[in-house]
Tab-separated table of N, CA and C in Angstrom:
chain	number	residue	atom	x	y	z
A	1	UNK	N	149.392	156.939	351.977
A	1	UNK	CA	148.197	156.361	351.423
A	1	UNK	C	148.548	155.445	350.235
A	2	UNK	N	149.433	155.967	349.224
A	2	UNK	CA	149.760	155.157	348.626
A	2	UNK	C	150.374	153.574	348.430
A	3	UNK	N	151.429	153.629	349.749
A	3	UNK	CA	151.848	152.664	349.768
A	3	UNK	C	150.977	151.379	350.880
A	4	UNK	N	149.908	151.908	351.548
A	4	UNK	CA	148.639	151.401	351.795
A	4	UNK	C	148.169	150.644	350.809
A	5	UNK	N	147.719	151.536	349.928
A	5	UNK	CA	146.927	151.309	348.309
A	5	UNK	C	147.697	149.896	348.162
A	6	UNK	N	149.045	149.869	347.680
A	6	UNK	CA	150.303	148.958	347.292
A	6	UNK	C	150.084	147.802	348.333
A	7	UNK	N	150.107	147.834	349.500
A	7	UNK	CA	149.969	146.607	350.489
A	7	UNK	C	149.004	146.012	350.074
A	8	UNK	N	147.423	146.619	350.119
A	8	UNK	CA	146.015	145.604	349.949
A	8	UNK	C	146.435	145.057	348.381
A	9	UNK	N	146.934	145.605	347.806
A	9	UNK	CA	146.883	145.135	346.152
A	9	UNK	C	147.270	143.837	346.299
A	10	UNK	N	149.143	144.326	346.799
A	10	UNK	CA	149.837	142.868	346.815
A	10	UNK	C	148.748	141.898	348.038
A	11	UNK	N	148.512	141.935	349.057
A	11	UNK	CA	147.388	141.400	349.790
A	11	UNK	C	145.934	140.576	349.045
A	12	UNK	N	145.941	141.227	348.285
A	12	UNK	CA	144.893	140.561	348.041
A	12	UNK	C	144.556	139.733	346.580
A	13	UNK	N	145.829	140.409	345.659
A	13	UNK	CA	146.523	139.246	344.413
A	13	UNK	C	147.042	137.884	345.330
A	14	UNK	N	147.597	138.182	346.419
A	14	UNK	CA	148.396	136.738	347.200
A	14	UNK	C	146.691	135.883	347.382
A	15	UNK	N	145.871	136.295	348.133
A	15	UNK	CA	144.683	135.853	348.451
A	15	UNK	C	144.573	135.509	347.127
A	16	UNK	N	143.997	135.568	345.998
A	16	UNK	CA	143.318	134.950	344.752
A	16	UNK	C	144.307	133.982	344.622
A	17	UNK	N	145.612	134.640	344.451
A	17	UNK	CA	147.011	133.547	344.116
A	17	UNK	C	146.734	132.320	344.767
A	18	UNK	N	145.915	132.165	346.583
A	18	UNK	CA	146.209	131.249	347.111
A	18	UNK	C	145.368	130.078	347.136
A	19	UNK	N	144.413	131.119	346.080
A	19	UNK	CA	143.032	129.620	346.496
A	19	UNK	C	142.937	129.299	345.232
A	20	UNK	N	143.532	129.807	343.863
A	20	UNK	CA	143.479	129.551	342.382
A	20	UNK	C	144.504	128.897	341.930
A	21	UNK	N	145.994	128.492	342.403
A	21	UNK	CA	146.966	128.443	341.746
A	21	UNK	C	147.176	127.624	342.950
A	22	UNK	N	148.392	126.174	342.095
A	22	UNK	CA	148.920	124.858	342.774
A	22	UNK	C	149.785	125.703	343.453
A	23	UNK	N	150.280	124.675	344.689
A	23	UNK	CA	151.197	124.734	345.643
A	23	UNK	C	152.616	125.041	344.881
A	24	UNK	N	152.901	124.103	343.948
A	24	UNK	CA	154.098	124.523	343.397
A	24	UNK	C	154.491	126.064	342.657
A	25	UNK	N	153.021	126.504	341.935
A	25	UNK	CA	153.205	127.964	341.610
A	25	UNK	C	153.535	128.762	342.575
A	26	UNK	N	152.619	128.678	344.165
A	26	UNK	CA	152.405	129.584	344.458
A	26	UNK	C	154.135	129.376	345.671
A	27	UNK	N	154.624	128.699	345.353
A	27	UNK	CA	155.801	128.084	346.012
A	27	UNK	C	156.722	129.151	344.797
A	28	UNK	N	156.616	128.374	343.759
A	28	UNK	CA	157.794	129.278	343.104
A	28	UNK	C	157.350	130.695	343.188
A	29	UNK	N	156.294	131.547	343.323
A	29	UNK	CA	156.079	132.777	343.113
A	29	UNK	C	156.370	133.614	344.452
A	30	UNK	N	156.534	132.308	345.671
A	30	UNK	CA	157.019	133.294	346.777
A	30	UNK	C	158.538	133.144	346.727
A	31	UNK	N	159.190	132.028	346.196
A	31	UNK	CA	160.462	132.121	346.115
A	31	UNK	C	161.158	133.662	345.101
A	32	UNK	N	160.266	133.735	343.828
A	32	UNK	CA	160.635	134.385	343.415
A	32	UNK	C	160.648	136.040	344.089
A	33	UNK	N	159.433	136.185	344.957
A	33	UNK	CA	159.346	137.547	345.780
A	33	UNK	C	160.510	137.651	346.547
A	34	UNK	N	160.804	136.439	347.294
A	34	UNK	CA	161.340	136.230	348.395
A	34	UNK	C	162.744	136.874	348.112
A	35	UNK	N	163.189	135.724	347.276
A	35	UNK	CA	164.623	136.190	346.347
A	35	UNK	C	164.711	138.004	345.830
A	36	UNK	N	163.950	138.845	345.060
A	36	UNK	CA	163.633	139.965	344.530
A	36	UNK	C	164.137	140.918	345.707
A	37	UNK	N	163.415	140.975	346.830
A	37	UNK	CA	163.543	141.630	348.018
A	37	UNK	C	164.321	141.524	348.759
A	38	UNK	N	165.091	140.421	348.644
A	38	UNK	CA	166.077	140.314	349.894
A	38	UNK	C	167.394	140.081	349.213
A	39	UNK	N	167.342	140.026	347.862
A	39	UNK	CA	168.831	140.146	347.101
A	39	UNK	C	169.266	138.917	347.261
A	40	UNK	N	169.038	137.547	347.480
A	40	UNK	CA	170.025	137.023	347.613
A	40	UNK	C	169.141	135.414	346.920
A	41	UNK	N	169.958	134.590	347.078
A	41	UNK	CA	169.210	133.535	346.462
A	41	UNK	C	169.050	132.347	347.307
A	42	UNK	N	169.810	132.480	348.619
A	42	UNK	CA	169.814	131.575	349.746
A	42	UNK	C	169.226	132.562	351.121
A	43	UNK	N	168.466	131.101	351.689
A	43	UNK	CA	167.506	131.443	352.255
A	43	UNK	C	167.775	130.167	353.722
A	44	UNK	N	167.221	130.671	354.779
A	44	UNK	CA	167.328	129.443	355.895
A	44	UNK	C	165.557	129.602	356.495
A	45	UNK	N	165.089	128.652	355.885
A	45	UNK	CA	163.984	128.319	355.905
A	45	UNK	C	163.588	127.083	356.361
A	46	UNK	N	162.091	127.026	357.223
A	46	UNK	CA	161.447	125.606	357.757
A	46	UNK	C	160.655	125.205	356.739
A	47	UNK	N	160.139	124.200	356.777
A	47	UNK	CA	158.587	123.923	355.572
A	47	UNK	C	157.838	124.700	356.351
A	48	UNK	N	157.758	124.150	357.912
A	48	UNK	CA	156.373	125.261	358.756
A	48	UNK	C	156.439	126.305	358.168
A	49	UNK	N	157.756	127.386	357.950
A	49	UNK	CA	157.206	128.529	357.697
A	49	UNK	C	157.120	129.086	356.557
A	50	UNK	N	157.541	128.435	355.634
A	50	UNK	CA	156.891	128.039	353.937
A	50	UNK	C	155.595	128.033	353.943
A	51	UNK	N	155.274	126.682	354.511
A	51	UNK	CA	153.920	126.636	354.970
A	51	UNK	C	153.017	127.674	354.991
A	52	UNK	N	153.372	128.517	355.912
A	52	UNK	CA	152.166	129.490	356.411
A	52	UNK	C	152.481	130.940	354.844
A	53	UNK	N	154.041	130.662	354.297
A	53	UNK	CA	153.812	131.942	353.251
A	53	UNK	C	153.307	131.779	352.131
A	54	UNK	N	153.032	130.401	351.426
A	54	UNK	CA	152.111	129.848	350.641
A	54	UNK	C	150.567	129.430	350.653
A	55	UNK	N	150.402	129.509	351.998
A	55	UNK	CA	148.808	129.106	352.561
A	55	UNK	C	148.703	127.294	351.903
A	56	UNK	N	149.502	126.407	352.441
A	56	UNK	CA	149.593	125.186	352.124
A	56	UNK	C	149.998	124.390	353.476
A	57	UNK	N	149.465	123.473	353.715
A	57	UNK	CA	149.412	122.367	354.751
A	57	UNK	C	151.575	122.044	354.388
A	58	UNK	N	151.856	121.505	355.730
A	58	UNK	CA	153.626	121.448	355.416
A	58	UNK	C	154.323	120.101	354.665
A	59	UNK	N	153.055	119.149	354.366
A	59	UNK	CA	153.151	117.774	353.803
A	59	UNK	C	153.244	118.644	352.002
A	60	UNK	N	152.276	119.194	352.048
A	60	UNK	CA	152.288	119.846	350.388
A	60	UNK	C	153.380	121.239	350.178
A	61	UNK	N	153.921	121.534	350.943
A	61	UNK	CA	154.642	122.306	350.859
A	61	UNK	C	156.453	121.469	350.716
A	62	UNK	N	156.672	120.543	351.307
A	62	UNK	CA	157.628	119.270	351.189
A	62	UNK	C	157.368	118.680	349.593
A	63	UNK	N	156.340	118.623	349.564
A	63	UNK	CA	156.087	117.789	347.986
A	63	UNK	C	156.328	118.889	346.758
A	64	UNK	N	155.774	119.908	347.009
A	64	UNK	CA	156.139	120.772	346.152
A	64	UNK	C	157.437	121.241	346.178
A	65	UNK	N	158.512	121.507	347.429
A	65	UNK	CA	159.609	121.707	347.149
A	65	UNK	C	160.692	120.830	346.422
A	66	UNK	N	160.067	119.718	346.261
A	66	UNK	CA	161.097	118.250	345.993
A	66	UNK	C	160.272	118.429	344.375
A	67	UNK	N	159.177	118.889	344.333
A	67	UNK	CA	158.624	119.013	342.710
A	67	UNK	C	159.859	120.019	341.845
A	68	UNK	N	160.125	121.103	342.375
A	68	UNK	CA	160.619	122.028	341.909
A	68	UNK	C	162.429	121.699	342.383
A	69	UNK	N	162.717	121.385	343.448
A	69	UNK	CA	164.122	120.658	343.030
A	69	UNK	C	164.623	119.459	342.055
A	70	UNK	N	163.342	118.808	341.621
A	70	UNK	CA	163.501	117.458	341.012
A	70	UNK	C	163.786	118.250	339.316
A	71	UNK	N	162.686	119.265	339.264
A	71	UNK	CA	162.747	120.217	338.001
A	71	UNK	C	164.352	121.061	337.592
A	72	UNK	N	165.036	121.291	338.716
A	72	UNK	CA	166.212	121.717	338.851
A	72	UNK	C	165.963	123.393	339.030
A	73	UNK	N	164.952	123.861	339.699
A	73	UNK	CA	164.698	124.978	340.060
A	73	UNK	C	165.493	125.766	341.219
A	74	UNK	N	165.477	124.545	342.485
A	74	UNK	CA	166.076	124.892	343.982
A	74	UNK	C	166.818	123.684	343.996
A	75	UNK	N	167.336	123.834	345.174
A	75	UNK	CA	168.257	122.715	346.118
A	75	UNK	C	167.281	123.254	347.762
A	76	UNK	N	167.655	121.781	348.651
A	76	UNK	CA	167.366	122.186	349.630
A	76	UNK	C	168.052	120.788	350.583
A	77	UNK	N	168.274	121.315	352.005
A	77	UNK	CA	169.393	120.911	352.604
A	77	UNK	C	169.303	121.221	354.281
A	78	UNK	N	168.371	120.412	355.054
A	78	UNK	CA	168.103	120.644	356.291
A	78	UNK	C	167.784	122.871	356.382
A	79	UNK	N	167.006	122.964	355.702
A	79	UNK	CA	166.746	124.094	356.583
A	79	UNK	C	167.312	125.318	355.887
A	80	UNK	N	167.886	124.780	354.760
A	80	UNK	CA	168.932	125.536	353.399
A	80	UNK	C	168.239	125.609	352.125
A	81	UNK	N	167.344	126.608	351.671
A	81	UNK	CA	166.679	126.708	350.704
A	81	UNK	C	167.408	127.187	350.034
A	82	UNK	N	168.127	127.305	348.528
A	82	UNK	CA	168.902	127.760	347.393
A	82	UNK	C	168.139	127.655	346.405
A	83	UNK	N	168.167	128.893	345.581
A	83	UNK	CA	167.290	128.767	344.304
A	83	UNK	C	168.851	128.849	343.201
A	84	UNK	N	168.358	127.782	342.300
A	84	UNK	CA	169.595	127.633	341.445
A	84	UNK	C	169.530	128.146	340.061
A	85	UNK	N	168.018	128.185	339.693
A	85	UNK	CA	167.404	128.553	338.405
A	85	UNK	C	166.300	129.698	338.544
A	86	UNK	N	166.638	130.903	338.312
A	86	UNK	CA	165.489	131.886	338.539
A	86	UNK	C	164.677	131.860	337.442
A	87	UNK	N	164.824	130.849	336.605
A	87	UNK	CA	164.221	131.078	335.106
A	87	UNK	C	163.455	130.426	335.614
A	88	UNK	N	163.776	128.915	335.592
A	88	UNK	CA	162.825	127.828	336.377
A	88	UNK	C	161.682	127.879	336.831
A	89	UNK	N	162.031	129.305	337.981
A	89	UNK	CA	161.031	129.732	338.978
A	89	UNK	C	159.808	130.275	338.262
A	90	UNK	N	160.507	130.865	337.330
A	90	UNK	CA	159.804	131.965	336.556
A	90	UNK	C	158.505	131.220	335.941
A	91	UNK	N	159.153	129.953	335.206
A	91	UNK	CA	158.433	128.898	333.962
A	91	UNK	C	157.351	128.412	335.136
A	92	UNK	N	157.380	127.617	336.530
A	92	UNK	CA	156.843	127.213	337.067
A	92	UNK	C	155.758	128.085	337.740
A	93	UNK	N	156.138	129.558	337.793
A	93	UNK	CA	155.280	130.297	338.901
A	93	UNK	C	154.164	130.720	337.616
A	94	UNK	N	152.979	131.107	338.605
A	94	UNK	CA	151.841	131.786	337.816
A	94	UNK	C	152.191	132.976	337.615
A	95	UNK	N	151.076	133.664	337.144
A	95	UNK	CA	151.191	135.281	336.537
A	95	UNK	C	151.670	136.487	337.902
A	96	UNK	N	150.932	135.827	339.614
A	96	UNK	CA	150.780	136.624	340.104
A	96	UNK	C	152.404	137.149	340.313
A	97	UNK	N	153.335	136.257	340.427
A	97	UNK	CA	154.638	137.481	340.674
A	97	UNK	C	154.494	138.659	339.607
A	98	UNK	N	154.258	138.846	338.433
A	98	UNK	CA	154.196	139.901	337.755
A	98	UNK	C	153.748	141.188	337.949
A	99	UNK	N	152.625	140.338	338.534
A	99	UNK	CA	151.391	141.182	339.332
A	99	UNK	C	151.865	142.192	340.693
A	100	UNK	N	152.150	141.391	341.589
A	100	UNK	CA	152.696	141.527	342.724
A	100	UNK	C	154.032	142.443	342.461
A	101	UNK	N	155.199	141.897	341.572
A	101	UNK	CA	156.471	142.363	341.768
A	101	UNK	C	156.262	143.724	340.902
A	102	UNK	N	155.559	144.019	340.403
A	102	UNK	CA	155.831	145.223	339.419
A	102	UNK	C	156.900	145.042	338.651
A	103	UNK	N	156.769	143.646	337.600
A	103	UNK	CA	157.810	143.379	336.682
A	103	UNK	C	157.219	143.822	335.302
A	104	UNK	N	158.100	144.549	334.340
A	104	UNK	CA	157.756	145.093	333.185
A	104	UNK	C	156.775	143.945	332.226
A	105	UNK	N	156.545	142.772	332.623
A	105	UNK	CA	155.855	141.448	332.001
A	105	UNK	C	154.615	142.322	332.008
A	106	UNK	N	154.147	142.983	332.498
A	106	UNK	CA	152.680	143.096	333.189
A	106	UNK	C	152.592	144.603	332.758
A	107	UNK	N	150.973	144.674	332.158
A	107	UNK	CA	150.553	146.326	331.989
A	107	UNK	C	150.887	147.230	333.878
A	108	UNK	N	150.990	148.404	333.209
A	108	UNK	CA	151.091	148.973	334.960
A	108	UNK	C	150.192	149.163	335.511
A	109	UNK	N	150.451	149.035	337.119
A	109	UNK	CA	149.400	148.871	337.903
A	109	UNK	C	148.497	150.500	338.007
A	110	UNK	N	147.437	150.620	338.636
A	110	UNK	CA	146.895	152.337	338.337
A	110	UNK	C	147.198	152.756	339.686
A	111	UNK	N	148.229	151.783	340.683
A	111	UNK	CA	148.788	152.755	341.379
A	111	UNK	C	150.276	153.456	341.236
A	112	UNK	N	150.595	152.943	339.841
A	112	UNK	CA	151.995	153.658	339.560
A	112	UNK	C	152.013	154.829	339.166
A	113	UNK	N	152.919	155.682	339.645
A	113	UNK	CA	153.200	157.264	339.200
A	113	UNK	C	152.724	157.304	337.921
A	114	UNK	N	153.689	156.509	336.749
A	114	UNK	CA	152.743	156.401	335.358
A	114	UNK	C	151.869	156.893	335.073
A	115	UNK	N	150.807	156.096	335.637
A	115	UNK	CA	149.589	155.767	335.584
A	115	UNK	C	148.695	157.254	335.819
A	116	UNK	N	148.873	157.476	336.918
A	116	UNK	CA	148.310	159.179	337.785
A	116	UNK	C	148.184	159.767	337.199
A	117	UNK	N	146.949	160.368	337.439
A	117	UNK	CA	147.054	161.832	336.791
A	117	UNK	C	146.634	162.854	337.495
């Protein structure tokens, strides 16, 4: 049940994330998930399917990635996403990775053990 609880949360911070916050935030804030979870900082990625993890058309998802490589955030390279600056990511993304990642930035969520009583 809990980790139910944990899915709709992150589910539905991404939803506000997607209709409140620019393409480029919500670009760096999935890079930054993306990166968190999978350990690594290279990635083999399409825009299509950027696309669909940002909720952004693939013309604004291209513009925003060249926003945030031009910033010196990523590199990218036929299909070769590299994040070079996790700080970058950090400065550019909105609040919701905080939200989402359960990073100490952020009061705790009231579904953390913490929290329980």
């Amino acid at each position: 049940m809990e980790y139910s609880q944990r899915v709709m949360h992150q589910l539905a911070q991404s939803a506000v994330c997607n209709r409140f916050h620019t393409s480029v935030q919500r670009l760096a804030r999935w890079l930054l998930l993306t990166a968190e979870r999978s350990e690594t900082t290279r990635f083999e990625l399409t825009h299509e399917f950027v696309s669909q993890m940002v909720g952004a058309p693939r013309p604004v998802v291209s513009q925003s990635a060249s926003a945030l490589r031009h910033l010196g955030a990523i590199d990218y390279r036929r299909g070769i996403l590299t994040i070079l600056s996790t700080e970058k990511l950090h400065k550019y993304s909105c609040e919701c990775f905080e939200v989402i990642s359960g990073t100490p930035k952020r009061e705790a969520s009231p579904l953390e053990p913490a929290q329980r009583k």
